[in-house]
Amino acid sequence: MMLPYLIIVPLFGAFATPLVGLAGKKARELWAVLITALTLGVASELFYTVWKSGEIMVYTLGGKNPLGQGVGFPIRIVWEVDLLSALFALMVTLIAFVAVLYSTEYMRHDTGLEKYYTLVLVLEVGMLGIAITGDLFNFYVFLEIMSIASYALVAFRNDTWEGIEAGIKYMFTGSLASAFILLGIVLLYGQYGTLTMAYLAKMIAGNPTFTAKVALGLLAGGLLFKSGAVPVHMWLADAHPAAPSSISAMLSGLVIKIGGTYALARLAFSVFGMGISMKTVGWIIIFFACATLIVGNAMAIIQTDMKRLFAFSSVGQIGYILLGIGIGLAAYGSDVGDVALAGAIYHTVNHALMKALLFLVAGAVIHQLGTKNLNELSGIARRMPVTSFAFLVGAAAIIGLPPLNGFASKWLIYESSALFNPFLAAIAIIGTAFCTAAYIRVLFTFFGRPSERVVNATEPGKAMLVPMLILVLAIIIMGLFPWAISEKVMIPAAKTLENFSAYVTAVLGGV
Amino acid sequence: MKSDMGLIVKTTARATIPLIGIFGAYVVSHGHLTPGGGFQGGATIAGAGILFLIAFGLGEMKKRYNHHLYSALEGLGGLAFLGAAMLGMGVAFFYNALWQDGPFFNGQPGTLLSAGYLPIMNLAVGLKVFTGLVSAMAAIAAYRRWKE
């Protein structure tokens, strides 16, 4: 059973970093790369096992059986890993590995790096914990681990005004959102007296109260904040540009998805699925999704700061993921719902890959040229061909051009939204039109005539190019077999998420 | 650097710092028997450190505080916690193997040497909280100046 090592390995890495750091800089970097590589190995093994068996893996902390002696309800913390959790754990470990490898060169000029690597590993622990946990309070703890590590990492460059400003903004509003989530959990515990998700789902199904609805409202509000949905997306557009680029890649690729949309989908389906009107919740999420799609992508067009543009584009892409989840809820039980949910899951993975790639490209440009202002960056392609190629692949994938991975996932979302409600499909298309406009602008900047600033630019070193090429390769390979991946991984993952009685039975036994 | 506090405060601090430390150590070590535990005890001991910092000033603190040592000890506290949690890996993560059939810490419930890995975890958390809080306070106290 490899599951506990998914947490143990990065946690051990984080605790040991201050000790290893005494041995010097090189040892510290090597240690962080080694630990993230090991975690990636554990996650791949876990994903393969879960995918192969198609079952839900349950792990009990502190005992063999989640149920208490002589009672029929779970008393221990359980970790519950279905195909969706395993897929997202694999995604988290891959991006984290790539980002850490990239940091070895990118962060070399900064000070306080022993704290940096500790925080990155802690961030990874938090995200993996959210993906695998089956206990509501455990979920909250991991969410806070993730959030606090990301507050600190956003403000990591504390000698720049924007790092501090973004960090303060993110921390104040993020803590408020976390407090909403905690309040929701408190209400559920007061009403039902349990914190195990599976058992809670059964209790809510048996006795759906008004309290449960209020709790869902608070939880959804907090989680929409964490995912950067539109009325509460303002922190994201500040936090992502201000963070070091390797961290922006993790924030944009992982944090807003694991701590936001994944948790929202998990709670809406697995915990509340049997006790509430899924149609209502679905339409509420669809409403926010449409607002997010339009505002995020439209705001991306008018940016002159490259990383800010990518950050708004992340908001826009979260809109697609939320749209898929919303339709999956509103059209629950039909083929359209299946396809929409599969599209949302697929798009989560794809967007993690391509947005991580784009932020790494932005980091390379900043590292080599010292500016992220698009007006000064004309003609990078002549001087930095590999970086520009990586950007081209990332931008084409995010728009959704056919040979790349973004096409299939967006297609699933378009198709399902068109079948569900043509108006939603029109909104999705408008969002993509804005997104295309934004990226074409950057593309023209990259491939234009070299400006004075760019003339002496060079490619970054291997430690920065290799992570980008890994992601380019992943995007191209995933783009070559889109329907096979969709059939073999994404649709089954959507099905496991929809099948909430299996989620309950896995913990409680035959009920 | 001149310390700000007067003689009475310094003398009282000399008398109370050991008492606070001992009380904190008591809270940590009896975490499984009485209210309190690793966090509460660790924060109490950190209170002694902060009293030292305030009563004797930053100059004295800088002589006695080693950043690397405290950072390493904090990591060690975390590792000890993780190690205790892994003792029963044969059954499950966080399985209390010491309590079930361990060589020690499995005495009569209510005595000091009972409760399996809990005393170890309390000590680890106490160490981590103490070193972490003292480091944080020392770093804030040493933070450059009021104005640039």
XYZ file of C-alpha atoms in Angstrom:
659
model
C 0.000 0.000 0.000
C 1.743 3.127 -1.242
C -0.971 5.591 -0.272
C 0.378 6.919 3.058
C 3.771 7.553 1.459
C 2.107 10.137 -0.740
C 1.956 12.312 2.388
C 4.913 10.885 4.304
C 7.523 11.466 1.617
C 6.947 15.197 0.992
C 6.301 15.820 4.701
C 9.581 14.113 5.549
C 11.239 16.177 2.851
C 9.822 19.411 4.261
C 10.821 18.653 7.872
C 14.282 17.510 6.866
C 15.024 20.460 4.559
C 16.340 22.712 7.391
C 18.691 19.896 8.435
C 19.802 19.053 4.910
C 20.200 22.762 4.229
C 23.068 22.830 6.732
C 25.077 20.801 4.225
C 24.977 23.641 1.712
C 23.083 25.038 -1.233
C 23.612 22.201 -3.684
C 22.486 19.587 -1.169
C 19.313 21.531 -0.518
C 18.376 21.795 -4.192
C 19.213 18.174 -4.842
C 17.144 17.178 -1.818
C 14.060 19.066 -3.007
C 14.339 17.607 -6.515
C 14.852 14.112 -5.108
C 11.859 14.335 -2.779
C 9.494 15.662 -5.443
C 10.714 12.993 -7.880
C 10.039 10.288 -5.279
C 6.581 11.700 -4.638
C 5.926 11.648 -8.368
C 6.913 7.991 -8.382
C 4.565 7.184 -5.502
C 1.700 9.050 -7.162
C 2.225 7.278 -10.491
C 2.190 3.927 -8.752
C -0.961 4.901 -6.877
C -2.645 6.142 -10.046
C -1.747 2.970 -11.902
C -3.094 0.768 -9.096
C -6.379 2.643 -8.801
C -6.815 2.879 -12.552
C -6.047 -0.807 -13.062
C -8.384 -2.078 -10.375
C -11.073 0.553 -10.913
C -11.889 0.393 -7.216
C -11.948 3.036 -4.508
C -8.979 2.693 -2.200
C -9.684 3.372 1.472
C -6.930 3.881 4.000
C -7.616 4.263 7.698
C -5.247 6.211 9.895
C -4.447 4.532 13.181
C -6.197 1.225 12.631
C -7.210 -1.448 10.210
C -10.859 -0.520 9.990
C -12.473 2.912 9.898
C -15.394 1.741 11.993
C -15.202 1.893 15.787
C -15.368 -1.256 17.898
C -18.943 -2.333 18.297
C -20.416 0.654 16.495
C -21.504 0.998 12.910
C -20.032 4.407 12.149
C -16.505 5.496 11.273
C -14.483 7.017 14.097
C -11.115 7.413 12.429
C -9.735 9.646 9.717
C -10.012 7.883 6.398
C -8.258 8.626 3.140
C -10.398 7.707 0.217
C -8.840 7.589 -3.220
C -10.910 7.031 -6.307
C -9.731 7.474 -9.877
C -10.345 11.232 -9.764
C -8.252 11.738 -6.620
C -5.458 9.556 -7.978
C -5.452 11.447 -11.279
C -5.230 14.788 -9.519
C -2.531 13.520 -7.164
C -0.508 12.500 -10.219
C -1.068 15.936 -11.762
C 0.016 17.696 -8.555
C 3.203 15.690 -8.166
C 4.163 16.105 -11.830
C 3.784 19.896 -11.820
C 5.445 20.181 -8.419
C 8.434 18.170 -9.647
C 8.734 20.294 -12.756
C 8.423 23.519 -10.760
C 11.077 22.469 -8.241
C 13.465 21.422 -11.001
C 12.882 24.802 -12.604
C 13.458 26.651 -9.322
C 16.976 25.266 -8.964
C 18.075 27.728 -11.598
C 15.300 30.297 -11.541
C 15.507 31.042 -7.801
C 19.299 30.978 -7.615
C 19.590 34.746 -7.165
C 17.186 34.874 -4.231
C 17.982 34.533 -0.550
C 16.250 32.431 2.083
C 15.990 29.412 -0.183
C 15.893 26.852 2.639
C 12.516 28.347 3.533
C 11.492 28.367 -0.101
C 11.985 24.649 -0.623
C 10.357 23.816 2.708
C 7.320 25.884 1.729
C 7.083 24.319 -1.716
C 7.124 20.831 -0.200
C 4.532 21.865 2.387
C 2.379 23.269 -0.414
C 2.632 19.916 -2.161
C 1.651 18.072 1.037
C -1.414 20.268 1.395
C -2.575 19.688 -2.157
C -2.005 15.938 -2.049
C -3.868 15.780 1.251
C -6.877 17.548 -0.225
C -6.876 15.143 -3.151
C -6.841 11.974 -1.079
C -8.716 12.811 2.098
C -12.117 11.394 2.972
C -12.586 13.351 6.166
C -14.059 16.827 6.238
C -11.914 18.300 8.985
C -8.807 16.657 7.588
C -9.739 18.346 4.337
C -9.901 21.701 6.102
C -6.486 21.179 7.712
C -4.878 20.313 4.387
C -6.636 23.267 2.765
C -5.097 25.557 5.363
C -1.667 23.957 4.953
C -1.930 24.652 1.259
C -3.309 28.177 1.700
C -0.796 29.320 4.305
C 2.118 27.936 2.311
C 0.842 29.793 -0.748
C 0.385 33.073 1.187
C 3.994 32.838 2.261
C 5.193 31.907 -1.215
C 3.300 34.725 -2.929
C 5.026 37.202 -0.608
C 8.329 35.342 -0.859
C 10.144 38.186 -2.599
C 9.475 40.542 0.270
C 11.827 43.216 -1.028
C 9.385 44.020 -3.843
C 6.318 46.094 -3.088
C 4.039 43.968 -5.224
C 4.930 40.742 -3.464
C 3.966 42.200 -0.104
C 0.824 43.859 -1.421
C -0.400 40.729 -3.163
C 0.510 38.597 -0.158
C -1.464 40.778 2.230
C -4.465 40.889 -0.072
C -4.396 37.150 -0.641
C -3.915 36.379 3.047
C -6.678 38.626 4.375
C -9.312 37.573 1.893
C -8.129 33.963 1.809
C -8.356 33.649 5.581
C -11.898 34.962 5.431
C -12.776 32.360 2.803
C -11.181 29.628 4.935
C -13.255 30.833 7.865
C -16.408 30.383 5.774
C -15.351 26.835 5.017
C -14.669 26.140 8.686
C -18.044 27.597 9.628
C -19.726 25.326 7.100
C -17.936 22.309 8.583
C -18.909 23.393 12.111
C -22.568 23.626 11.116
C -22.472 20.179 9.525
C -20.793 18.685 12.581
C -23.308 20.324 14.905
C -26.193 19.012 12.856
C -25.014 15.505 12.032
C -22.278 14.750 14.554
C -19.773 13.287 12.124
C -16.922 14.527 9.978
C -16.299 11.507 7.756
C -17.424 12.504 4.268
C -18.889 9.137 3.391
C -20.894 8.818 6.603
C -21.931 12.457 6.429
C -23.253 11.849 2.918
C -25.434 9.055 4.264
C -26.675 11.189 7.148
C -27.519 14.124 4.876
C -29.372 11.805 2.513
C -31.416 10.461 5.416
C -32.232 13.850 6.903
C -31.670 16.805 4.561
C -32.001 19.861 6.793
C -31.867 23.579 6.186
C -28.588 23.641 8.109
C -27.038 21.390 5.495
C -28.028 23.865 2.782
C -26.574 26.791 4.705
C -23.394 24.783 5.230
C -23.204 23.967 1.535
C -23.626 27.658 0.751
C -20.765 28.600 3.057
C -18.534 25.814 1.744
C -19.274 26.668 -1.875
C -18.652 30.350 -1.226
C -15.277 29.654 0.343
C -14.261 27.204 -2.346
C -15.313 29.482 -5.193
C -13.040 32.078 -3.632
C -10.162 29.620 -3.544
C -10.736 28.738 -7.181
C -10.831 32.372 -8.298
C -14.377 32.473 -9.646
C -15.513 35.851 -10.793
C -16.866 38.027 -8.058
C -13.903 36.952 -5.911
C -11.110 36.631 -8.461
C -9.293 39.857 -7.591
C -6.680 38.217 -5.364
C -5.627 35.888 -8.152
C -4.754 38.617 -10.630
C -2.434 40.173 -8.049
C -1.038 37.043 -6.443
C 0.018 35.183 -9.566
C 2.082 37.982 -11.140
C 3.746 38.867 -7.844
C 4.839 35.328 -6.931
C 8.071 33.833 -8.308
C 7.228 32.188 -11.637
C 7.805 28.638 -10.460
C 5.259 29.360 -7.739
C 2.822 31.006 -10.152
C 2.979 27.794 -12.149
C 1.979 25.797 -9.081
C -0.634 28.324 -7.926
C -2.268 28.633 -11.288
C -1.839 25.034 -12.329
C -2.719 23.348 -9.058
C -3.811 25.396 -6.056
C -6.905 26.957 -7.593
C -7.995 23.579 -8.920
C -7.276 21.234 -6.039
C -8.353 23.654 -3.333
C -11.163 25.089 -5.430
C -12.874 23.195 -8.194
C -11.857 19.683 -7.134
C -12.998 20.239 -3.563
C -16.218 21.837 -4.801
C -16.958 18.899 -7.084
C -16.083 16.406 -4.363
C -18.370 18.045 -1.807
C -21.224 18.687 -4.239
C -21.221 15.123 -5.540
C -19.843 12.807 -2.893
C -21.090 14.542 0.260
C -24.202 16.473 -0.702
C -25.135 14.481 -3.806
C -27.908 12.493 -2.188
C -29.397 15.194 -0.003
C -29.865 18.287 -2.121
C -31.343 19.348 -5.422
C -28.420 18.907 -7.775
C -30.167 20.933 -10.426
C -30.238 24.054 -8.243
C -26.604 23.737 -7.190
C -25.655 23.024 -10.788
C -27.332 26.166 -12.066
C -25.753 28.299 -9.353
C -22.327 27.005 -10.360
C -23.169 27.520 -14.048
C -24.068 31.141 -13.308
C -20.688 31.805 -11.699
C -18.983 29.811 -14.453
C -20.437 32.031 -17.178
C -19.461 35.205 -15.362
C -15.967 33.802 -14.811
C -15.574 32.780 -18.451
C -16.469 36.182 -19.828
C -14.795 38.431 -17.276
C -11.588 36.401 -16.954
C -10.952 36.091 -20.666
C -12.042 39.634 -21.468
C -9.749 41.071 -18.800
C -6.876 39.038 -20.233
C -7.041 40.935 -23.519
C -6.298 44.363 -22.092
C -3.295 43.445 -19.952
C 0.188 44.677 -20.777
C 1.877 42.645 -18.050
C 2.533 39.123 -19.339
C 2.016 37.308 -16.043
C -1.101 39.313 -15.259
C -2.469 38.300 -18.649
C -1.819 34.642 -17.851
C -3.427 35.091 -14.444
C -6.646 36.468 -15.931
C -6.543 33.703 -18.509
C -6.438 31.244 -15.582
C -9.587 32.842 -14.226
C -11.184 32.371 -17.629
C -10.157 28.710 -17.838
C -11.523 28.075 -14.344
C -14.790 29.229 -15.875
C -14.698 26.284 -18.298
C -13.975 23.841 -15.509
C -16.801 25.243 -13.396
C -19.108 25.145 -16.412
C -18.349 21.458 -16.853
C -18.954 20.744 -13.171
C -22.130 22.821 -13.165
C -23.575 21.018 -16.182
C -22.435 17.725 -14.683
C -24.569 18.550 -11.638
C -27.544 20.087 -13.425
C -27.757 17.280 -15.970
C -26.879 14.558 -13.494
C -27.614 11.050 -14.668
C -27.717 11.852 -18.387
C -25.036 11.379 -21.029
C -24.669 15.141 -21.317
C -23.796 15.383 -17.620
C -21.237 12.582 -17.969
C -19.545 14.253 -20.905
C -19.520 17.668 -19.241
C -17.954 16.291 -16.078
C -15.378 14.309 -18.048
C -14.601 17.499 -19.962
C -14.156 19.432 -16.714
C -11.779 16.814 -15.312
C -9.872 16.597 -18.572
C -9.624 20.356 -18.791
C -8.337 20.549 -15.222
C -5.414 18.280 -16.077
C -4.779 19.963 -19.419
C -4.934 23.439 -18.019
C -2.547 22.488 -15.216
C -0.006 21.377 -17.834
C -0.341 24.308 -20.169
C -0.676 27.073 -17.612
C 2.330 25.716 -15.723
C 4.211 25.781 -19.042
C 3.127 29.346 -19.800
C 4.172 30.605 -16.386
C 7.513 28.841 -16.707
C 7.984 30.582 -20.063
C 7.098 33.897 -18.452
C 9.621 33.124 -15.722
C 12.323 32.416 -18.304
C 11.609 35.720 -20.025
C 11.720 37.638 -16.731
C 14.867 35.803 -15.687
C 16.688 36.607 -18.927
C 15.324 40.078 -19.680
C 14.191 41.455 -16.344
C 10.805 42.663 -17.555
C 7.378 41.216 -18.085
C 5.919 44.242 -19.823
C 4.676 43.071 -23.202
C 5.363 46.460 -24.782
C 9.103 46.000 -24.280
C 9.367 42.368 -25.279
C 9.005 42.501 -29.034
C 10.844 39.863 -31.033
C 11.985 37.406 -28.407
C 11.625 34.542 -30.868
C 14.878 35.392 -32.692
C 16.941 35.366 -29.534
C 15.142 32.723 -27.454
C 13.762 30.191 -29.951
C 13.221 27.273 -27.560
C 11.368 29.410 -25.026
C 9.249 30.914 -27.789
C 8.461 27.484 -29.160
C 7.347 26.387 -25.700
C 5.151 29.466 -25.503
C 3.689 28.740 -28.924
C 2.746 25.214 -27.869
C 1.256 26.423 -24.587
C -0.738 29.218 -26.208
C -2.040 26.997 -28.996
C -3.048 24.370 -26.445
C -4.885 26.823 -24.235
C -6.861 28.221 -27.145
C -7.693 24.655 -28.104
C -6.072 24.016 -31.473
C -6.727 20.447 -32.679
C -3.333 18.710 -32.534
C -2.874 19.691 -28.885
C -4.488 18.558 -25.683
C -6.678 21.604 -25.043
C -8.818 20.777 -28.051
C -10.350 17.559 -26.784
C -11.193 18.853 -23.339
C -12.725 22.067 -24.644
C -14.587 20.095 -27.256
C -16.195 17.939 -24.582
C -17.289 21.058 -22.718
C -18.607 22.816 -25.844
C -20.445 19.723 -26.977
C -22.109 19.081 -23.661
C -23.024 22.715 -23.110
C -24.494 22.959 -26.598
C -26.596 19.873 -25.953
C -27.572 21.094 -22.501
C -28.373 24.684 -23.352
C -27.178 26.427 -26.552
C -26.966 29.752 -24.750
C -24.212 28.383 -22.506
C -22.309 27.112 -25.537
C -22.471 30.599 -27.036
C -20.980 32.048 -23.851
C -18.228 29.426 -23.895
C -17.402 30.296 -27.499
C -17.293 34.018 -26.721
C -14.904 33.251 -23.871
C -12.636 31.333 -26.230
C -12.751 34.179 -28.754
C -11.504 36.586 -26.087
C -8.869 34.070 -25.002
C -7.668 33.703 -28.601
C -7.417 37.455 -28.983
C -5.350 37.730 -25.815
C -2.871 35.045 -26.842
C -2.560 36.232 -30.436
C -1.466 39.571 -29.031
C 1.306 37.940 -27.033
C 2.221 35.789 -30.009
C 2.693 38.839 -32.203
C 4.846 40.355 -29.493
C 7.029 37.272 -29.365
C 7.439 36.968 -33.116
C 7.694 40.652 -33.981
C 10.802 42.710 -34.795
C 13.436 42.526 -32.007
C 13.328 45.583 -29.773
C 16.433 47.133 -28.207
C 15.831 45.406 -24.944
C 15.791 41.974 -26.550
C 18.859 42.237 -28.792
C 21.286 40.758 -26.281
C 18.959 38.168 -24.781
C 20.015 34.539 -24.522
C 18.272 31.274 -23.730
C 18.133 30.283 -20.074
C 20.142 27.310 -18.797
C 19.258 23.629 -18.977
C 17.596 23.474 -15.565
C 14.979 25.911 -16.849
C 14.632 24.588 -20.386
C 14.226 20.917 -19.468
C 11.120 21.465 -17.276
C 9.520 23.471 -20.077
C 10.311 20.762 -22.601
C 8.892 18.081 -20.293
C 5.607 19.987 -20.236
C 5.695 20.594 -24.004
C 6.198 16.885 -24.514
C 3.335 16.045 -22.137
C 1.036 18.465 -23.970
C 1.927 17.080 -27.399
C 1.623 13.446 -26.343
C -1.690 14.074 -24.629
C -2.760 15.936 -27.749
C -2.020 12.939 -29.976
C -4.331 10.534 -28.167
C -7.131 12.767 -26.927
C -10.036 10.356 -27.360
C -8.172 7.356 -25.982
C -7.323 9.328 -22.835
C -10.858 10.579 -22.601
C -12.295 7.054 -22.938
C -9.852 5.300 -20.650
C -9.282 7.855 -17.889
C -11.524 10.900 -17.935
C -14.927 9.288 -18.483
C -14.264 6.590 -15.832
C -13.068 9.328 -13.465
C -16.270 11.297 -14.072
C -18.272 8.146 -13.502
C -16.583 7.425 -10.163
C -17.336 10.977 -9.058
C -20.982 10.615 -10.056
C -21.354 7.258 -8.383
C -21.657 8.574 -4.842
C -23.187 5.453 -3.376
C -19.947 3.612 -4.175
C -18.054 6.367 -2.368
C -20.176 5.810 0.728
C -20.080 2.036 0.533
C -16.299 1.957 0.233
C -15.997 3.276 3.785
C -19.115 1.960 5.482
C -19.183 -1.467 3.884
C -22.398 -2.938 2.531
C -25.056 -0.371 3.355
C 22.910 47.862 22.319
C 21.367 49.245 25.490
C 18.587 47.214 27.001
C 15.415 49.104 27.788
C 14.228 47.431 30.955
C 15.155 48.442 34.498
C 16.834 46.420 37.221
C 13.614 45.215 38.881
C 12.273 43.777 35.646
C 15.566 42.051 34.876
C 15.834 40.528 38.332
C 12.238 39.343 38.273
C 12.792 37.867 34.842
C 15.834 35.995 36.132
C 13.625 34.462 38.782
C 10.605 33.704 36.609
C 12.171 32.428 33.380
C 13.235 29.111 34.941
C 9.824 28.758 36.576
C 7.996 29.349 33.307
C 10.320 26.906 31.581
C 9.744 24.209 34.162
C 5.997 24.720 34.105
C 6.013 24.529 30.298
C 8.055 21.334 30.427
C 5.519 19.947 32.894
C 2.621 20.770 30.594
C 4.393 19.140 27.633
C 5.399 15.987 29.459
C 1.985 15.482 31.068
C 0.087 16.161 27.866
C -1.523 12.743 27.925
C -2.614 13.048 31.573
C -3.647 16.631 32.245
C -5.078 19.456 30.148
C -2.490 20.930 27.836
C 0.025 19.192 25.642
C 2.637 19.899 23.048
C 1.260 23.141 21.702
C 0.257 24.679 25.018
C 3.485 23.685 26.741
C 5.624 24.723 23.805
C 3.924 28.124 23.695
C 4.487 28.493 27.461
C 8.211 27.796 27.115
C 8.330 30.186 24.180
C 6.806 32.734 26.596
C 9.934 32.362 28.721
C 12.038 33.027 25.635
C 10.008 36.115 24.781
C 10.302 37.373 28.369
C 14.057 36.978 28.017
C 14.006 38.907 24.763
C 11.973 41.767 26.222
C 13.669 41.991 29.612
C 17.268 41.731 28.459
C 16.956 43.256 25.019
C 17.861 42.190 21.516
C 21.620 42.483 22.063
C 21.628 39.852 24.765
C 19.233 37.692 22.739
C 21.528 37.780 19.701
C 24.376 36.358 21.783
C 22.285 33.444 22.981
C 20.141 32.662 19.967
C 21.530 30.647 17.060
C 19.320 30.720 14.021
C 20.681 27.516 12.497
C 20.311 25.583 15.727
C 16.696 26.613 16.226
C 15.835 25.950 12.597
C 17.407 22.496 12.783
C 15.657 21.738 16.073
C 12.326 22.711 14.582
C 12.882 20.320 11.701
C 13.935 17.666 14.195
C 10.694 18.125 16.133
C 8.715 17.542 12.961
C 10.791 14.505 12.070
C 10.307 13.017 15.544
C 6.550 13.451 15.196
C 6.574 11.824 11.792
C 8.817 9.042 13.087
C 6.450 8.324 15.970
C 3.531 8.269 13.550
C 5.374 5.755 11.392
C 6.211 3.338 14.216
C 3.176 1.218 13.448
C 3.488 1.352 9.669
C 3.036 -2.427 9.580
C -0.618 -1.904 10.491
C -1.369 1.673 9.531
C 0.027 5.194 9.530
C -0.450 6.641 13.060
C -1.083 3.161 14.492
C -0.119 3.353 18.168
C 2.263 0.391 18.135
C 4.017 1.434 21.346
C 0.781 1.309 23.279
C -0.408 -1.984 21.816
C 2.758 -4.028 22.298
C 5.686 -1.637 22.545
C 8.722 -2.103 24.760
C 8.002 1.083 26.724
C 5.356 3.775 27.192
C 2.777 1.068 27.701
C 2.318 1.293 31.473
C -0.854 1.577 33.488
C -3.094 4.334 32.040
C -2.775 7.432 34.216
C 0.941 6.994 34.870
C 3.602 9.056 33.165
C 4.968 6.266 30.987
C 1.708 5.309 29.364
C -0.237 6.295 26.236
C 2.200 4.872 23.673
C 3.569 7.399 21.224
C 1.607 10.333 22.659
C 4.367 11.560 25.036
C 6.873 11.390 22.169
C 4.562 13.360 19.919
C 3.903 15.906 22.660
C 7.633 16.386 23.145
C 8.129 16.729 19.396
C 5.310 19.250 19.027
C 6.502 21.127 22.123
C 10.009 21.374 20.678
C 8.673 22.502 17.315
C 6.334 25.123 18.781
C 8.961 26.474 21.176
C 11.700 26.811 18.583
C 9.297 28.082 15.947
C 7.771 30.807 18.116
C 11.113 31.931 19.544
C 12.612 32.066 16.041
C 9.649 34.058 14.771
C 9.847 36.532 17.659
C 13.619 36.883 17.338
C 13.292 37.481 13.602
C 10.596 40.117 14.111
C 12.611 41.801 16.889
C 15.690 41.882 14.667
C 13.758 43.240 11.682
C 15.860 46.162 10.438
C 14.582 49.543 11.685
C 11.451 51.601 11.923
C 12.452 53.797 8.995
C 14.665 53.240 6.028
